[in-house]
C-alpha atoms as one frame of an Amber mdcrd trajectory, in Angstrom:
protein
 -15.946  -5.164   6.918 -15.380  -1.744   8.156 -12.037  -1.187   6.630 -10.779
  -1.491   2.967  -7.711  -0.517   1.015  -7.545   1.812  -1.908  -4.817   1.460
  -4.487  -2.966   4.931  -4.835  -0.177   3.806  -7.018   2.007   1.049  -8.397
   5.720   1.106  -9.504   8.644  -1.082 -10.084  11.742  -1.569  -7.831  15.188
  -3.207  -8.162  15.978  -5.284  -5.039  19.490  -5.587  -3.574  19.098  -9.378
  -4.693  19.024  -8.037  -8.346  15.392  -8.985  -8.865  12.703  -6.533 -10.046
   9.691  -6.230  -7.816   6.285  -4.648  -8.337   5.311  -2.376  -5.271   1.723
  -1.245  -4.510   0.941   1.712  -2.227  -2.560   1.451  -0.553  -4.588   3.993
   1.437  -6.426   2.537   4.366 -10.276   3.630   4.227 -12.961   3.138   6.844
 -16.613   3.057   6.435 -18.416   6.386   7.050 -21.324   5.670   9.374 -22.626
   9.245   9.259 -24.326   8.864   5.783 -27.358   6.386   6.028 -28.620   6.290
   2.378 -28.201   2.569   1.833 -25.124   2.697   0.072 -21.466   2.324   1.374
 -19.530   5.482   1.874 -15.794   5.354   2.676 -13.333   7.991   4.168  -9.630
   7.932   4.266  -7.882   7.184   7.677  -4.680   8.887   6.887  -2.717   5.817
   7.126  -0.936   4.133   4.097   1.165   1.143   3.332   3.216  -0.494   0.773
   3.155  -3.948  -0.264   4.613  -6.263  -3.010   2.066  -7.422  -5.805   2.551
 -10.984  -4.140   1.373  -9.463  -0.772   4.590  -9.151   1.407   4.640  -5.953
   3.591   7.185  -3.369   2.403   8.488  -0.509   4.834   9.709   2.920   3.518
  13.108   4.068   4.843  14.100   7.596   5.704  16.677   7.618   2.791  13.945
   7.120   0.256  14.535   3.327  -0.234  12.099   0.508   0.760  12.529  -2.900
   2.544  10.626  -6.063   2.073   9.697  -6.870   5.735   9.942 -10.740   5.748
  13.291 -10.968   3.845  15.003  -7.608   4.525  15.810  -7.047   0.923  16.352
  -3.349  -0.035  14.375  -1.933  -2.901  15.122   1.290  -4.975  12.385   2.588
  -7.147  13.291   2.354 -11.030  11.922   4.591 -13.761   9.123   3.358 -15.677
């Protein structure tokens, strides 16, 4: 595998449906082919994504809210 995810943070959000969701932010990494020491080395690609703990993709919105892609449910981050 030449790509992997690195968990940056996780937080809870309240959905427009009233449910509470756990959201995880991931950074995409790619294998660093420039170091050949027999170990795996990874570099950030500059791309990140949000997903629910259950795996569904979540898109950030310009107003700071989030949207669960498959369902369209709007999410607002809640204090811990």
